[in-house]
Phi, psi and omega in degrees: 000132184254142181229154175271108185298323181294318180295320178295318179296320178294320179296321182293337184262008179293162181301159186300325184292350182275351186258151178291325178196148175207158180162180182273135174219148171268128191228143170200168177267147184230134172243117186067238177253007184254134175275131181292322176220168176292141180302136180244144182286131179224151173270118187251137178230129181250123176226111183063237178255022179247128177248112181268132178248123184229150179294321174211178189295332185259355184275175177286156176289124180272340182201147176235126179254126179268119187270063175236146181052046177218165177217160185259131173251116181251134179272128191270357179292151186291337183265336184285130182242026183241156174224162181230135173263120179254140185246138178293335183291345180094357178293160183305144178293156179254119180266127180234130182237122181267174181278335183212166180295314177301320179295321178297315180297320179296319178293321180299317179294313182298316180291324180294331182262004188279333186284169185292333179294318177296319177296321180297318178298319179297319180297316180295322180294319177294322178297320179294320180295322177297318180296324182295328184253009183298318182296319180294322178296321179300321178295321178296317181296326181296335181297332183298334186253012182248150173299158184300324180297320179287326177299316179300323181289344181266359184282239185304318184299343181288343180268141184273117180287155179269129179292135183204166174281144182304133177065011173265158177305143181292322185208136174221137176211155178250163187228148174206148179243155176221142174061040178293142183257126179268159179295324176236150188295325183273004182283126173269121187281139170240098194247154168214161182246131174261130184254125178236156185234135172248107180284137185295340181263333187262334179059032178243130178278117184242125177289127187256310184197179176220157173275179171285172175267129175252125188261146166071031179208150175264359177234066186288137173253110187277134185272343181263121176275179179244127184234130174250115184293169186303325185277356184286133183280080180239137184228175178296332180280348180295140179253140179249129176254128179246119180243127182259131179239151174254119181277115183277323185225101183291343178288350176297340175115182184294140178291129180285127185229025179287160181280102182227157172303145187297332183286353179258015182291157180299154180299139186291340184275350183273092173077003182206161178223150182284133176255307182184173181212166174204164178227157174206156175274141179300321180299326179296322180288315184294323185269354180294143184298316183276000184056038184207143174235136173247113188246151180268131176271131180234159177287175186296332179276356177080003186264322189259135176270130184241015178136185178235160179226134179256129178247116182249122177289129176271113183290136183282130175088354180270151180213134178240111184274097183239167177281159183291329189302309185283346180279323189259004185303312185288344186256001186294326184273001183259140176264131186244132173239098197269139172228143186244147176305142183282334189302125178269156181247167186263043182281150176274171180263147184282128175266177181298327179294335180271333184298334180269352181242092190259008183298317181294319179297318179297320181297326179288318188269335185296328183291349180270357186292338181285343181282144194270106175101188193284087182289145175238124184229153164276152185212169174238151183278142175296159183297326181295340183266350180224033183289169184289339185286323191238356184235010184297319181288329178289319178294338179289337183250345181252133183224157173049058181288150172239136188227133177232155179225131180237161166227127179233151180280148176264174182293340178257026173062036171248172178257137167250150180247135183234123174256121178252130184227149177215139179211145171276172186226142176293344180293342178304325179254328184296312183296311178301322180294318177298319183292315179298321178299320176294319178301317181298314179296317180297316181290327176294319176298317181297317179298321178292321178295324177293321179292330182277006179296342180088197184284132179235159175299156185308318181300313182284328180292319177296320178298316180298316180299319179296316180297314181296322179297315178295319181295324178295323177297315179294321179299319178296323179295317177299318180295319178296319179297317180296322179295319179294319179294328178294337179276348186292133175226165177102227187298152180263016178222158179259119184287162180295333179291343185257011187293341180263006181281131184296318184292343182248017188290340177277350186272133177295150183272123168054047181282122180216153167267128175247120184234142173235123177250120185250129175241105183258155182300318188243003181242160177291155175299146182222145176247138177229116183249141171223133173268123179253132183203148175295149182306127178298113184201156180270079185294323182294322180286338176085178187227027182300322181256017180096189180251191187300321183302315180283318184295319180293319179296316180294319181295318180296320178295319180291324182293326178294329188256017178286176183290193187262018182283346180216170182263135179271125171241137182295160177304325179295320180291319179294323176296322178295321179297318178295323179294318179298315179299319179296318179297320178300311183295333181274317189276325184302310178295329178293316180297317179298320179294316180292328176295319177294322178295324178297315179294322179296319177296322179294319181294330179272357180053051181249101184300315182297314179296324179296318179297314182295318179296320179294321179299313180295319179297318181296315181299313182291323180292321177298319176298321180297313181295320181297330182296340184254013179287339183296138181292345180300323181297317182295314181293325179292324176297321176297313180299319179294321180298319180290341179275353177284150177289128176068035180287157181234130180253134179277333184238114186296332186267003186297316187307313181295313181297319180295323180295316181293324182286321185283332181290158178295131184302332181288346186241026179281355179277005178261098180296336181298328180298316182290320182297317183294320180288329174292331185282353179292133178296131180210165180252204193251358184234125172203128181268096183292334184283351182298319179297320179298321180292316180296317182294319181289335181298330179296314179296320180294320180296320178296319179298324178295319179296316181297317180296319180295318179296316178300318181294319180295317181293321179294316179296323181294318180296315182293322180292326179294322180294316182290313186283341178293337180278342180263203184295125181299322181296325178293325178296321180297318178298321180296322180298316181297320180293322181293328179301316178296321179298319180302310183297316182295326182281329181275331188304308181297328179290320179293320178297321178297318178300315180296319180296315179298318179295319179298322178295317178297315182299315181300311183292316182294319179299315181295320182293318180289325175296326178293324176297316179294326176300319179295319180300316182286318184293328182288344186224023178292141352268003184301324182300313181291324179292323176292322176298317178299313181298318180293323177297319181297311182295317180296320179301315179296317181293321183293321180302317177295318181297316180298318177299312180298319180295314182298317179296315180297319180297317181293320183284348186238019183297335180260003180264095184295328177297317179295316182297323176294317177299322183298314183270344180270315184252310187123181185250129175277131179235111187251123179256131174255116180257142180239022182278148176276169178252036183234136174059223187297327183294336174295319176295322177298318180296323177295317175300312184298318181299317180290317180300317180289322177297324180294342179292347177296337181272011179258133175239149179248151178219132181258127181233161177276130181291136179257358180213188179276357178272108185258008180292145183293155180248133182248130176229166176117200183220182188300329182270350184198117179240147173237125179257117179265113180265126184263133177236146173299159186304316183296324178283324180298325181294341181282348186280154174296159184298323182299318181288320180296331179280000173096020179298134180284137185253126185274152176247143178235084182279137175226148182232128172236127185237136173220113177288140184234354186267187184292334177291328176291327175300317178296319180297320182288328184265324186236350185246224186219133178247015183300321181303311180297317181297317180294317180298314181296320180293316179298318183282337172296320178295321177296321179295320178296321177300316180295318180297317179296320177296321180297314182291332179288317191262341186253142177291153184299333185273011182284337179275153175303158189299331183271003179246090181272154182295329178298323177299317181295319178299316179296320179294319178296319178294319178296319177297318178300316180295320180292323178291321179290332184294330178057043176280155180290134177045052183279082184291349177297334176302315182291320180297316181293315180298320179294319180295316178298317180300314180295321181289338178261019176060034182271178177256131184260135173236144172231129186225141164223201184301315182229007179060033185241306189260295178297322177299319179298318178297317183291316183295315180294322177296319179297318180296314181291326177295321176296317178299322180287315187277327186253339188230016169061042172301135180302131186299330181285349183251007182297308182294320180295319177296320179298313179295322181298314180294326181282330181280314192236004183276194184294332186288326176290332174291326176297319177300315181298320179299326186275315189238007179058032181207135181272061180220126170290140187277065175236160167232173186299321182294318178299315186292337176298333180271349182281147170302153190307311187278005178253019180255130182286160179291159182300141178090354182253004181227163180159193183290126177207139179288128175250000000 
């Protein structure tokens, strides 16, 4: 072969962008296994089938290698970075060594595709694709010459729709291969099929899904079918492309199966090799007599046959009830490494009203029974399960659901069907925004109350100015955060990668509902829900000094021992001051409103209305008066009086006595409290009884109003009796005149009541604001920073709780026993923590413990929705919140009368934590696990309290028949023993706590750092354990079911949502420290950014 040397030299010196690939390689010639010389570094440039070798990037080409009639040998070990070019002519092989493994792989691919044979194959493949879409293109071109009306008629209607049952998948089929040909005879194939779609109108090849990997056979029977949901645009003219790959290295990880354009598929050289492909029209499959196609698999050049593939249409609505034995016979010798299509479907979640109506679910799942072994499918929910009557409020909070379907064998050789569902929730952002808005309003009121304290002595006035300045800064920060959250669009969840972002610090991490719906042959359908969320913690603020549990304790100790510049009030007293202020703000407008209604009834001379108005006024006023009985108000008034400039005290010994009387009796052992109040500058005159007189005047004014109303009603009754015997017209005139008398006689008394109440409100507000001033002044700026941290943690915890409550309410609307338990006892909320007690995670656990404990101050109220907006409404203040859950009218009518009347529903949150990772190993051997032990012990006592309350107030038959009280007693005792045992990584604590929670109709939560990796292991283990213990999962399939859920279930999709990678963030060293059943299957873990 002759070449023009000048042209080659000129080609070698062209700019870098002109070459297919270039870079440094070490090169030498090899004969057999011996290198003729040591490899020398050369600058290599590849153009077409020419490889130029140069001493450096700017030098002349010293050699040109023609890449024809040669092949590439790549060494597959992870450390080897060399490849060899072998030539058919017999000349010495060319040894090439790259700088890294990725660079070596890239060169291997480029060199393998450089020869003319590779280019020819690509051309032929493109020609076939052009031929496949030629007819569709011709139809498009014809539109240019047709009138617009005819063009419209050629659009969608030209495609033949597939006949189907309403809301059922449009098309489902299963796949199997036979007689696959391997590259080498001794090679055992590990194959999977990639499914791509060519839409007749778009002419774009789109990768749709993949099957699982079947190992060690040339006749693989694939367990994963292909499902096209109702909304998918598939027609008889649609073409399906099936490509078979051989997985060379399963440790490369899970096969990516998201719906992406075909040109973006992963490189073929990474862990897999191409075997063959085939295409078929959907119409050919649907119209075939046997509902089956047997297709020939060919190589990319179309010349060589590498086996056959069978496509079996899965008939919709058919079900074959068979034993497990004959189903799994052909698959017993095959090892399965399952992967599921990533595409999520738009199915709704099953509510309690749907759980009892399983006909639609059976119709969906029964047609899969003919497929051999535990099929996993994506699915869509039947219309009956997501209709407008019963799911609008649930659909308002759940978004972007992902749905999987499995079939596993039972111990009696039957099939059970499992639907696994996962959805994010709009509450992740809605609840924090509502909460921050309440914080802003509360803090603005507090700042105004501090400003309304009036004139203070210079020392106290300077303190007030400092406090208000700091509070204004915090208020501005809350406002900025709310504004940033208002700009958020897109996903309804916060990914684990965003947990350190300041603008999202109030948002819970990775909050999702995880649901398992089980349909067993001989048992009733059952739903099992778990809320998964990252541990509520202030990640942006960090954990250098610990979490809230430690910080609050340290702050309180320091506040007691501060100097004499401020007065110390215990946390209980400051909480009482906030409660008094809240009661004032709530009751004062109500009393004023009822007083106006009383006068209005008097002006109309309506005895019945007058009685009702007086009753409401009396009730609210009594609550108002009762709110000021606490001695804290009296002592705070004294302290405020002494803070006025030039105050005069009438009794010299009052400050000490008032301090002792006003302080909480439980905290009189703190001499610092008395000393600080003694240290306030004061004079010699103060009338302590003045507050008693002002406070008592409200009650006296109310008594005067009541007496006057009684007198008016009595006089009215007697006059009616007398005048009824005389002329009726005269009686009517008398009534009109009496109406004016009623109003005139009541008006001055009502005004006096309002004035007395206003005087009490002014004094009480100022005194309580002065208490809050002391709380803030004693701990600036730490006090405000701790409040911020606590608000952040509480916001994350509350969002999860609201989601869990709404889901539980919807699934239990027909369970009268649960509804009775809800308003009689309250709802148990059990959190399972997987955090270690080492390093930063110890601080996270401290935050989480306080955040969950703070949920005790949350009450729920169910109301009837008055509009289409079903999102919950949050009211209250930091010490007491009420969550109003809105239900549509038809659902609201199902509730007991007590709940419909607005009874507040209590929450009983408990937390049990067991660290399971390698950091917990360090804590157990070299650190301290006291934090975990204390949390578990404290929450065990709370759980026992709830159980005792439950047994006292609820009848024995309220639990399902298989949940006997003796079982619960035994489980509680077992839990107590396990907590006392203090064994390392005693995960039985979590299993027992979860079981008790389910038996007590509670809401389950599972949390780790980001609710992604450890949470996934725990949730899948819990699901499989339930299948084994409650639904007779075959014991030989427990591990396989566990691996299947971890490989292809909703949790691996959760990982992908968070880090854009289908890998659990574990490595081999970490997993050695994990308990056995918390380790993911091979190929599903590795390096991933969390």
